[in-house]
Amino acid sequence: MHRTFTMTRAAGLERLSDFLEGPGAAYSADRNTDRGPGNGPSTSMLSPYLRRRLITEAEVVAAADRAFGDGGAEKFVSEVFWRTYFKGHLETHPAAWTDFLAEVGHGHDLLAAEPGLRRIHESAIEGRAGIDGFDDWARELVETGWLHNHARMWFASIWIFTLRLPWALGAAFFMRHLVDGDPASNTLSWRWVAGLHTRGKHYVARAENIRRYTEGRFDPVGLDEYPDALDEPMPPREVALPQADPMPEGDVALLLHLDDLHPESLPLRGTKIVRIGGLIDHAQGASDRVKAADEAAMADALARATAHFACPGAPVGNGWADGLPVVTAWAPVGPSATAMPDGCLRVRRAWDDAAWPKSTRGYSRLRSAIPALRGA
Ligand SMILES: Cc1cc2nc3c(=O)[nH]c(=O)nc-3n(C[C@H](O)[C@H](O)[C@H](O)COP(=O)(O)OP(=O)(O)OC[C@H]3O[C@@H](n4cnc5c(N)ncnc54)[C@H](O)[C@@H]3O)c2cc1C
């Protein structure tokens, strides 16, 4: 497996089977080790596909269960549910997203006002901070569009607690470059590292841990290993999960977006899809690599959908829906939801309907429900 992501469903399914036949068997023992871009991965690297739902959580979990049995797939399945948890949590705490966007603006104001901070920020995103590992991950992110989970944790922690940079600017740097950049997983993981998600509990990167889990590739010095967690005056308020819409009967237009590109498995019930449109809204400041990945994934979904529903499909333009009711997969909080035209009828998958109500507080409630949710 390699770091170039071909953004089609077929490539995602191939990566899934390569993982199950290869590193999947040693996942729980190896998953924390980051061997670096030149070496075989210790994890699935399925995130760019799951993020756009070119492959779905339900089919990935079912395939892992088939390959390893319930017990054998436990750790991997639990990680997939972290993604679901973050999605459900952001859906019920949308202010975490709008606050993040506001904090990015505030962070840029600080950079403009404080030349010292601006220099530190520039050296951090260009891989010139002088910290072993951290500089390598900054370059790796820009050059490949992907980082191992542990590297993301170390990077975010050093950014916040050693370099003392605004956390939201780090999260925005990730969103610009990660091919799996996801409003929920990224924003809430940065908040978690900072100690804002589970208030007062922060993630502190330690040199010994980095040496060990990079197999000695990196040995940073000068890390602040005893910082206080960040705090904020008002945590994001919880809101009720909005209801999905009932599906109409008869002819409809189907709108595809970057958060759900497997329309073949949507519960569209009595509808008859007669037109398909693709809506692309990239993350703010997305790199050319991320934009290309979005466009390739959408082209793949449009080609599959037009064949599956036997009707015309193209990127959305004026009058694309021809006056028909427009149905769409639920767009969770983020750019697709923001760009969604008014009046679309939103259908939600059983997976999200079952899991999101259990994602409003900490992860443990959702984790306890995994045995019941597996088949959703
Ligand atoms: C600071 C920070 C930022 C992050 N930003 C993103 C992001 O923008 N997009 C994103 O998809 N993930 C993000 N993650 C979560 C995690 O790092 C990636 O999902 C994971 O590294 C992807 O690699 P993989 O596919 O090999 O994962 P595997 O270990 O093979 O796990 C399988 C799948 O489970 C999900 N998953 C695994 N770990 C996590 C986790 N900790 N949180 C949420 N979902 C998880 C992913 O969909 C992943 O593809 C972030 C984590 C941190 C600490």
CSV table of C-alpha atoms and ligand atoms in Angstrom, one decimal:
chain,number,residue,atom,x,y,z
A,1,MET,CA,0.0,0.0,0.0
A,2,HIS,CA,1.3,3.5,-0.8
A,3,ARG,CA,0.5,7.1,-0.2
A,4,THR,CA,-1.0,7.9,-3.6
A,5,PHE,CA,-4.8,7.7,-3.2
A,6,THR,CA,-6.7,6.9,-6.4
A,7,MET,CA,-10.0,8.4,-5.5
A,8,THR,CA,-12.5,5.8,-6.8
A,9,ARG,CA,-14.7,3.3,-4.9
A,10,ALA,CA,-12.9,0.5,-6.7
A,11,ALA,CA,-9.5,1.7,-5.3
A,12,GLY,CA,-11.0,2.0,-1.8
A,13,LEU,CA,-12.4,-1.5,-1.9
A,14,GLU,CA,-9.0,-2.8,-3.1
A,15,ARG,CA,-7.2,-1.0,-0.3
A,16,LEU,CA,-9.7,-2.5,2.2
A,17,SER,CA,-9.0,-6.0,1.0
A,18,ASP,CA,-5.2,-5.4,0.9
A,19,PHE,CA,-5.5,-4.2,4.5
A,20,LEU,CA,-7.5,-7.2,5.6
A,21,GLU,CA,-5.1,-9.6,4.0
A,22,GLY,CA,-2.0,-7.7,5.2
A,23,PRO,CA,-1.5,-5.4,8.2
A,24,GLY,CA,-5.1,-5.9,9.4
A,25,ALA,CA,-4.2,-9.0,11.4
A,26,ALA,CA,-1.6,-7.2,13.5
A,27,TYR,CA,-3.6,-3.9,13.8
A,28,SER,CA,-4.2,-3.9,17.5
A,29,ALA,CA,-0.5,-4.5,18.2
A,30,ASP,CA,1.0,-2.2,15.5
A,31,ARG,CA,-1.5,0.6,15.0
A,32,ASN,CA,0.3,3.1,17.2
A,33,THR,CA,3.6,2.7,15.4
A,34,ASP,CA,4.4,5.3,12.7
A,35,ARG,CA,7.0,3.7,10.4
A,36,GLY,CA,7.1,6.7,8.1
A,37,PRO,CA,6.1,7.3,4.5
A,38,GLY,CA,8.7,5.0,2.9
A,39,ASN,CA,7.6,1.9,4.9
A,40,GLY,CA,4.6,-0.3,5.0
A,41,PRO,CA,1.6,1.2,6.9
A,42,SER,CA,0.5,-0.1,10.3
A,43,THR,CA,-3.1,1.0,9.7
A,44,SER,CA,-5.6,0.8,6.8
A,45,MET,CA,-5.2,4.2,5.2
A,46,LEU,CA,-8.8,4.1,4.3
A,47,SER,CA,-9.6,7.6,5.7
A,48,PRO,CA,-9.7,9.4,2.4
A,49,TYR,CA,-12.4,6.9,1.2
A,50,LEU,CA,-14.4,6.8,4.4
A,51,ARG,CA,-14.3,10.6,4.7
A,52,ARG,CA,-16.2,10.9,1.3
A,53,ARG,CA,-18.1,7.7,1.9
A,54,LEU,CA,-16.8,6.2,-1.4
A,55,ILE,CA,-16.9,3.2,0.9
A,56,THR,CA,-19.2,3.2,3.9
A,57,GLU,CA,-18.5,2.5,7.6
A,58,ALA,CA,-21.0,-0.3,7.6
A,59,GLU,CA,-19.3,-2.2,4.8
A,60,VAL,CA,-15.8,-1.7,6.3
A,61,VAL,CA,-16.9,-3.0,9.7
A,62,ALA,CA,-18.8,-5.9,8.1
A,63,ALA,CA,-15.7,-6.8,6.1
A,64,ALA,CA,-13.4,-6.6,9.1
A,65,ASP,CA,-15.8,-8.8,11.1
A,66,ARG,CA,-15.9,-11.4,8.3
A,67,ALA,CA,-12.1,-11.4,8.1
A,68,PHE,CA,-11.2,-11.6,11.8
A,69,GLY,CA,-14.4,-12.4,13.7
A,70,ASP,CA,-16.0,-10.0,16.2
A,71,GLY,CA,-13.2,-10.4,18.7
A,72,GLY,CA,-10.4,-10.1,16.2
A,73,ALA,CA,-11.7,-6.9,14.6
A,74,GLU,CA,-12.5,-5.2,17.9
A,75,LYS,CA,-9.9,-2.5,18.0
A,76,PHE,CA,-10.2,-1.6,14.3
A,77,VAL,CA,-14.0,-1.4,14.5
A,78,SER,CA,-13.7,0.8,17.6
A,79,GLU,CA,-11.5,3.2,15.6
A,80,VAL,CA,-14.1,3.3,12.8
A,81,PHE,CA,-16.7,4.2,15.4
A,82,TRP,CA,-14.5,7.1,16.5
A,83,ARG,CA,-15.2,8.7,13.2
A,84,THR,CA,-18.9,8.1,13.6
A,85,TYR,CA,-18.8,9.5,17.1
A,86,PHE,CA,-17.1,12.7,16.0
A,87,LYS,CA,-19.6,13.1,13.2
A,88,GLY,CA,-22.5,12.7,15.7
A,89,HIS,CA,-20.9,14.9,18.2
A,90,LEU,CA,-20.4,17.8,15.8
A,91,GLU,CA,-23.9,17.4,14.5
A,92,THR,CA,-25.2,18.0,18.0
A,93,HIS,CA,-22.6,20.7,18.8
A,94,PRO,CA,-22.4,22.7,15.5
A,95,ALA,CA,-20.9,25.7,17.4
A,96,ALA,CA,-17.6,23.7,17.6
A,97,TRP,CA,-17.4,24.2,13.8
A,98,THR,CA,-18.5,27.8,13.7
A,99,ASP,CA,-16.3,28.7,16.7
A,100,PHE,CA,-13.3,27.0,14.9
A,101,LEU,CA,-13.9,29.1,11.8
A,102,ALA,CA,-14.1,32.2,14.0
A,103,GLU,CA,-10.9,31.2,15.8
A,104,VAL,CA,-9.1,30.8,12.5
A,105,GLY,CA,-10.0,34.5,11.7
A,106,HIS,CA,-8.8,35.5,15.2
A,107,GLY,CA,-5.6,33.6,14.7
A,108,HIS,CA,-4.8,35.4,11.5
A,109,ASP,CA,-5.4,38.7,13.2
A,110,LEU,CA,-2.9,37.7,15.9
A,111,LEU,CA,-0.3,36.7,13.2
A,112,ALA,CA,-0.8,40.1,11.6
A,113,ALA,CA,-0.3,41.9,14.9
A,114,GLU,CA,2.6,39.9,16.3
A,115,PRO,CA,5.6,39.5,14.1
A,116,GLY,CA,7.2,37.0,16.5
A,117,LEU,CA,4.2,34.7,16.4
A,118,ARG,CA,4.0,35.1,12.6
A,119,ARG,CA,7.6,33.9,12.3
A,120,ILE,CA,7.0,30.8,14.5
A,121,HIS,CA,3.8,30.0,12.5
A,122,GLU,CA,5.7,30.3,9.2
A,123,SER,CA,8.5,28.1,10.4
A,124,ALA,CA,6.0,25.5,11.8
A,125,ILE,CA,4.1,25.1,8.5
A,126,GLU,CA,7.3,25.1,6.4
A,127,GLY,CA,8.9,22.4,8.5
A,128,ARG,CA,11.6,24.7,9.9
A,129,ALA,CA,10.7,24.9,13.6
A,130,GLY,CA,13.9,23.0,14.6
A,131,ILE,CA,12.0,20.2,16.3
A,132,ASP,CA,12.9,16.7,15.2
A,133,GLY,CA,9.8,14.8,13.9
A,134,PHE,CA,7.6,17.9,14.0
A,135,ASP,CA,9.4,19.4,11.0
A,136,ASP,CA,9.3,16.1,9.2
A,137,TRP,CA,5.5,15.7,9.8
A,138,ALA,CA,4.9,19.2,8.5
A,139,ARG,CA,6.7,18.4,5.3
A,140,GLU,CA,5.2,14.9,5.0
A,141,LEU,CA,1.7,16.4,5.3
A,142,VAL,CA,2.3,19.0,2.6
A,143,GLU,CA,4.1,16.5,0.3
A,144,THR,CA,1.8,13.5,0.7
A,145,GLY,CA,-1.6,14.8,2.1
A,146,TRP,CA,-1.6,12.2,4.9
A,147,LEU,CA,-0.2,11.5,8.4
A,148,HIS,CA,-0.4,8.6,10.7
A,149,ASN,CA,-2.8,9.1,13.7
A,150,HIS,CA,0.0,9.2,16.2
A,151,ALA,CA,2.0,11.8,14.2
A,152,ARG,CA,-1.2,13.9,14.0
A,153,MET,CA,-1.5,13.7,17.8
A,154,TRP,CA,2.2,14.6,18.4
A,155,PHE,CA,2.1,17.4,15.8
A,156,ALA,CA,-1.0,19.0,17.3
A,157,SER,CA,0.3,18.7,20.8
A,158,ILE,CA,3.7,20.3,20.0
A,159,TRP,CA,2.0,23.0,18.0
A,160,ILE,CA,-0.3,23.9,20.9
A,161,PHE,CA,1.9,23.3,24.0
A,162,THR,CA,5.5,23.8,22.9
A,163,LEU,CA,5.2,26.3,20.1
A,164,ARG,CA,2.2,28.0,21.8
A,165,LEU,CA,0.5,28.6,18.4
A,166,PRO,CA,-3.3,29.1,18.2
A,167,TRP,CA,-4.8,25.6,17.9
A,168,ALA,CA,-7.3,26.6,15.2
A,169,LEU,CA,-4.5,27.7,12.9
A,170,GLY,CA,-3.0,24.2,13.2
A,171,ALA,CA,-6.4,22.6,12.5
A,172,ALA,CA,-6.8,24.8,9.5
A,173,PHE,CA,-3.3,23.8,8.2
A,174,PHE,CA,-4.4,20.2,8.5
A,175,MET,CA,-7.7,20.9,6.7
A,176,ARG,CA,-5.8,22.6,3.8
A,177,HIS,CA,-3.6,19.6,3.2
A,178,LEU,CA,-5.1,16.3,4.5
A,179,VAL,CA,-6.7,14.3,1.8
A,180,ASP,CA,-9.0,12.9,4.5
A,181,GLY,CA,-9.6,16.4,6.0
A,182,ASP,CA,-12.9,16.1,7.8
A,183,PRO,CA,-14.7,18.9,9.7
A,184,ALA,CA,-15.7,16.6,12.6
A,185,SER,CA,-12.7,14.4,13.1
A,186,ASN,CA,-10.2,17.2,12.5
A,187,THR,CA,-11.8,19.9,14.6
A,188,LEU,CA,-12.8,17.7,17.5
A,189,SER,CA,-9.4,15.9,17.5
A,190,TRP,CA,-7.5,19.2,17.8
A,191,ARG,CA,-9.9,20.2,20.5
A,192,TRP,CA,-9.3,16.9,22.2
A,193,VAL,CA,-5.5,17.3,22.1
A,194,ALA,CA,-5.9,20.9,23.5
A,195,GLY,CA,-8.0,19.7,26.4
A,196,LEU,CA,-11.2,21.4,25.2
A,197,HIS,CA,-13.2,18.3,24.1
A,198,THR,CA,-12.8,16.4,27.4
A,199,ARG,CA,-12.3,19.6,29.4
A,200,GLY,CA,-9.0,19.7,31.3
A,201,LYS,CA,-7.8,16.4,29.8
A,202,HIS,CA,-5.2,17.2,27.1
A,203,TYR,CA,-2.8,15.1,25.1
A,204,VAL,CA,0.9,15.8,25.9
A,205,ALA,CA,3.5,14.6,23.3
A,206,ARG,CA,6.6,13.2,25.1
A,207,ALA,CA,10.0,12.6,23.5
A,208,GLU,CA,10.2,9.1,24.9
A,209,ASN,CA,6.8,8.1,23.3
A,210,ILE,CA,7.9,9.6,20.0
A,211,ARG,CA,11.2,7.7,20.0
A,212,ARG,CA,9.4,4.5,20.8
A,213,TYR,CA,6.6,4.7,18.3
A,214,THR,CA,8.7,6.0,15.4
A,215,GLU,CA,11.1,3.1,16.0
A,216,GLY,CA,13.9,5.6,16.8
A,217,ARG,CA,13.4,7.7,13.6
A,218,PHE,CA,12.9,10.8,15.7
A,219,ASP,CA,14.2,12.1,19.0
A,220,PRO,CA,12.9,15.6,19.7
A,221,VAL,CA,14.4,17.8,22.4
A,222,GLY,CA,12.9,20.9,24.1
A,223,LEU,CA,9.3,19.7,24.2
A,224,ASP,CA,7.1,21.2,27.0
A,225,GLU,CA,6.0,17.9,28.6
A,226,TYR,CA,4.1,19.5,31.6
A,227,PRO,CA,1.8,22.1,30.1
A,228,ASP,CA,-1.7,23.0,31.3
A,229,ALA,CA,-4.7,22.2,29.2
A,230,LEU,CA,-6.3,25.1,27.2
A,231,ASP,CA,-9.6,26.4,28.5
A,232,GLU,CA,-12.4,28.4,26.9
A,233,PRO,CA,-15.1,30.5,28.6
A,234,MET,CA,-18.1,28.7,27.0
A,235,PRO,CA,-18.0,25.1,25.5
A,236,PRO,CA,-20.1,24.6,22.4
A,237,ARG,CA,-23.8,24.2,23.3
A,238,GLU,CA,-25.6,20.9,22.6
A,239,VAL,CA,-28.5,21.1,20.2
A,240,ALA,CA,-31.1,18.5,19.3
A,241,LEU,CA,-30.3,16.3,16.3
A,242,PRO,CA,-32.3,17.7,13.4
A,243,GLN,CA,-34.8,15.3,11.8
A,244,ALA,CA,-34.2,13.8,8.3
A,245,ASP,CA,-36.9,14.3,5.7
A,246,PRO,CA,-39.5,11.7,4.5
A,247,MET,CA,-38.7,10.7,0.9
A,248,PRO,CA,-41.3,11.6,-1.7
A,249,GLU,CA,-42.8,9.1,-4.1
A,250,GLY,CA,-42.0,9.2,-7.8
A,251,ASP,CA,-39.6,11.2,-10.0
A,252,VAL,CA,-36.8,13.1,-8.2
A,253,ALA,CA,-33.4,14.6,-8.8
A,254,LEU,CA,-30.5,13.3,-6.7
A,255,LEU,CA,-27.9,15.7,-5.5
A,256,LEU,CA,-24.5,14.2,-4.7
A,257,HIS,CA,-22.0,15.9,-2.4
A,258,LEU,CA,-18.5,15.2,-1.0
A,259,ASP,CA,-19.7,13.7,2.3
A,260,ASP,CA,-21.6,10.7,0.8
A,261,LEU,CA,-20.5,9.3,-2.6
A,262,HIS,CA,-22.1,5.9,-2.5
A,263,PRO,CA,-25.7,6.7,-3.6
A,264,GLU,CA,-26.3,3.1,-4.6
A,265,SER,CA,-26.7,2.2,-0.9
A,266,LEU,CA,-28.8,5.2,0.2
A,267,PRO,CA,-32.3,4.3,1.6
A,268,LEU,CA,-34.2,6.2,-1.2
A,269,ARG,CA,-37.3,4.1,-0.8
A,270,GLY,CA,-40.2,5.0,-3.2
A,271,THR,CA,-38.3,7.6,-5.2
A,272,LYS,CA,-37.4,7.3,-8.9
A,273,ILE,CA,-34.1,9.0,-9.6
A,274,VAL,CA,-34.3,10.6,-13.1
A,275,ARG,CA,-31.5,13.3,-12.8
A,276,ILE,CA,-28.3,13.4,-10.9
A,277,GLY,CA,-26.2,16.4,-10.0
A,278,GLY,CA,-22.8,16.7,-8.3
A,279,LEU,CA,-22.1,19.5,-5.8
A,280,ILE,CA,-18.4,20.1,-4.9
A,281,ASP,CA,-17.5,22.5,-2.1
A,282,HIS,CA,-13.9,22.2,-1.1
A,283,ALA,CA,-12.5,22.9,2.4
A,284,GLN,CA,-11.4,26.5,2.8
A,285,GLY,CA,-8.0,27.0,1.3
A,286,ALA,CA,-7.8,23.3,0.1
A,287,SER,CA,-4.5,22.4,-1.5
A,288,ASP,CA,-4.5,21.3,-5.2
A,289,ARG,CA,-4.1,17.7,-4.1
A,290,VAL,CA,-7.2,17.9,-1.9
A,291,LYS,CA,-9.2,19.6,-4.7
A,292,ALA,CA,-8.1,17.0,-7.2
A,293,ALA,CA,-9.1,14.2,-4.8
A,294,ASP,CA,-12.5,15.8,-4.3
A,295,GLU,CA,-13.0,16.1,-8.1
A,296,ALA,CA,-11.9,12.5,-8.9
A,297,ALA,CA,-14.1,11.1,-6.1
A,298,MET,CA,-17.1,13.1,-7.5
A,299,ALA,CA,-16.4,12.0,-11.1
A,300,ASP,CA,-16.3,8.4,-9.9
A,301,ALA,CA,-19.6,8.7,-8.0
A,302,LEU,CA,-21.4,10.4,-10.9
A,303,ALA,CA,-20.3,7.7,-13.3
A,304,ARG,CA,-21.4,4.9,-10.9
A,305,ALA,CA,-24.7,6.7,-10.1
A,306,THR,CA,-25.7,7.4,-13.7
A,307,ALA,CA,-25.1,3.7,-14.6
A,308,HIS,CA,-26.9,2.5,-11.5
A,309,PHE,CA,-30.0,4.7,-11.8
A,310,ALA,CA,-29.9,4.7,-15.6
A,311,CYS,CA,-30.3,8.5,-16.0
A,312,PRO,CA,-28.2,11.5,-16.9
A,313,GLY,CA,-25.9,13.1,-14.3
A,314,ALA,CA,-23.3,16.0,-14.3
A,315,PRO,CA,-21.9,18.6,-12.0
A,316,VAL,CA,-24.7,20.9,-10.9
A,317,GLY,CA,-25.4,24.0,-13.0
A,318,ASN,CA,-28.4,26.2,-13.5
A,319,GLY,CA,-31.7,24.3,-13.8
A,320,TRP,CA,-30.0,20.9,-13.5
A,321,ALA,CA,-32.9,19.5,-11.5
A,322,ASP,CA,-35.5,20.6,-14.1
A,323,GLY,CA,-38.0,21.6,-11.4
A,324,LEU,CA,-38.1,18.1,-9.8
A,325,PRO,CA,-37.9,17.6,-6.0
A,326,VAL,CA,-34.2,17.3,-5.0
A,327,VAL,CA,-33.2,14.5,-2.6
A,328,THR,CA,-29.8,14.2,-1.1
A,329,ALA,CA,-27.8,12.2,1.5
A,330,TRP,CA,-27.6,14.0,4.8
A,331,ALA,CA,-24.7,16.5,4.7
A,332,PRO,CA,-23.2,16.7,8.1
A,333,VAL,CA,-21.8,20.0,9.5
A,334,GLY,CA,-19.2,21.4,7.2
A,335,PRO,CA,-18.7,22.9,3.7
A,336,SER,CA,-21.2,20.6,1.9
A,337,ALA,CA,-24.0,21.4,4.3
A,338,THR,CA,-23.1,25.1,4.0
A,339,ALA,CA,-23.3,25.0,0.2
A,340,MET,CA,-26.5,22.9,0.1
A,341,PRO,CA,-29.3,24.7,-1.8
A,342,ASP,CA,-32.5,25.4,0.2
A,343,GLY,CA,-35.3,22.9,-0.1
A,344,CYS,CA,-33.3,19.7,-0.6
A,345,LEU,CA,-34.9,16.6,1.1
A,346,ARG,CA,-32.3,15.0,3.2
A,347,VAL,CA,-32.2,11.3,3.8
A,348,ARG,CA,-30.1,9.8,6.6
A,349,ARG,CA,-28.5,6.3,6.8
A,350,ALA,CA,-29.5,3.8,9.5
A,351,TRP,CA,-25.9,3.8,10.7
A,352,ASP,CA,-26.0,7.6,11.6
A,353,ASP,CA,-29.5,7.4,12.9
A,354,ALA,CA,-28.6,4.7,15.3
A,355,ALA,CA,-25.2,6.1,16.4
A,356,TRP,CA,-25.4,9.9,16.5
A,357,PRO,CA,-27.9,10.1,19.4
A,358,LYS,CA,-25.3,8.2,21.4
A,359,SER,CA,-22.5,10.6,20.5
A,360,THR,CA,-23.6,13.7,22.3
A,361,ARG,CA,-21.2,13.4,25.3
A,362,GLY,CA,-18.0,11.2,25.7
A,363,TYR,CA,-17.1,8.3,23.4
A,364,SER,CA,-17.8,5.6,26.0
A,365,ARG,CA,-21.5,5.6,25.5
A,366,LEU,CA,-21.2,4.9,21.8
A,367,ARG,CA,-18.5,2.3,22.5
A,368,SER,CA,-20.8,0.4,24.8
A,369,ALA,CA,-23.4,0.3,22.1
A,370,ILE,CA,-21.1,-1.0,19.3
A,371,PRO,CA,-22.2,-4.7,19.6
A,372,ALA,CA,-25.8,-3.6,18.9
A,373,LEU,CA,-24.8,-1.0,16.3
A,374,ARG,CA,-22.5,-3.2,14.2
A,375,GLY,CA,-25.2,-4.3,11.9
A,376,ALA,CA,-27.0,-1.0,11.4
B,1,LIG,C1,-5.1,16.2,15.3
B,1,LIG,C2,-5.9,15.1,14.6
B,1,LIG,C3,-6.5,15.5,13.4
B,1,LIG,C4,-7.2,14.5,12.7
B,1,LIG,N1,-7.9,14.8,11.5
B,1,LIG,C5,-8.6,13.9,10.9
B,1,LIG,C6,-9.3,14.2,9.7
B,1,LIG,O1,-9.3,15.4,9.2
B,1,LIG,N2,-9.9,13.2,9.0
B,1,LIG,C7,-10.0,12.0,9.5
B,1,LIG,O2,-10.6,11.1,8.8
B,1,LIG,N3,-9.4,11.6,10.6
B,1,LIG,C8,-8.7,12.6,11.3
B,1,LIG,N4,-8.0,12.2,12.5
B,1,LIG,C9,-8.2,10.8,13.0
B,1,LIG,C10,-7.2,9.8,12.6
B,1,LIG,O3,-5.9,10.3,12.7
B,1,LIG,C11,-7.4,9.3,11.1
B,1,LIG,O4,-8.7,9.0,10.9
B,1,LIG,C12,-6.5,8.1,10.9
B,1,LIG,O5,-5.2,8.4,11.1
B,1,LIG,C13,-6.7,7.6,9.4
B,1,LIG,O6,-5.8,6.6,9.2
B,1,LIG,P1,-6.3,5.2,8.8
B,1,LIG,O7,-7.4,5.3,7.7
B,1,LIG,O8,-5.1,4.4,8.5
B,1,LIG,O9,-7.0,4.7,10.2
B,1,LIG,P2,-7.2,3.3,10.8
B,1,LIG,O10,-6.5,3.2,12.0
B,1,LIG,O11,-7.0,2.2,9.8
B,1,LIG,O12,-8.8,3.3,11.1
B,1,LIG,C14,-9.8,3.0,10.2
B,1,LIG,C15,-10.7,4.2,10.1
B,1,LIG,O13,-11.3,4.6,11.3
B,1,LIG,C16,-11.4,6.0,11.4
B,1,LIG,N5,-10.5,6.5,12.5
B,1,LIG,C17,-9.4,5.9,13.0
B,1,LIG,N6,-8.9,6.6,14.0
B,1,LIG,C18,-9.7,7.6,14.2
B,1,LIG,C19,-9.7,8.7,15.1
B,1,LIG,N7,-8.8,8.8,16.1
B,1,LIG,N8,-10.7,9.6,15.0
B,1,LIG,C20,-11.6,9.5,14.1
B,1,LIG,N9,-11.7,8.5,13.2
B,1,LIG,C21,-10.7,7.6,13.3
B,1,LIG,C22,-11.0,6.6,10.1
B,1,LIG,O14,-12.1,6.8,9.3
B,1,LIG,C23,-10.0,5.5,9.6
B,1,LIG,O15,-9.9,5.5,8.2
B,1,LIG,C24,-7.3,13.2,13.2
B,1,LIG,C25,-6.6,12.8,14.4
B,1,LIG,C26,-5.9,13.8,15.0
B,1,LIG,C27,-5.2,13.4,16.3
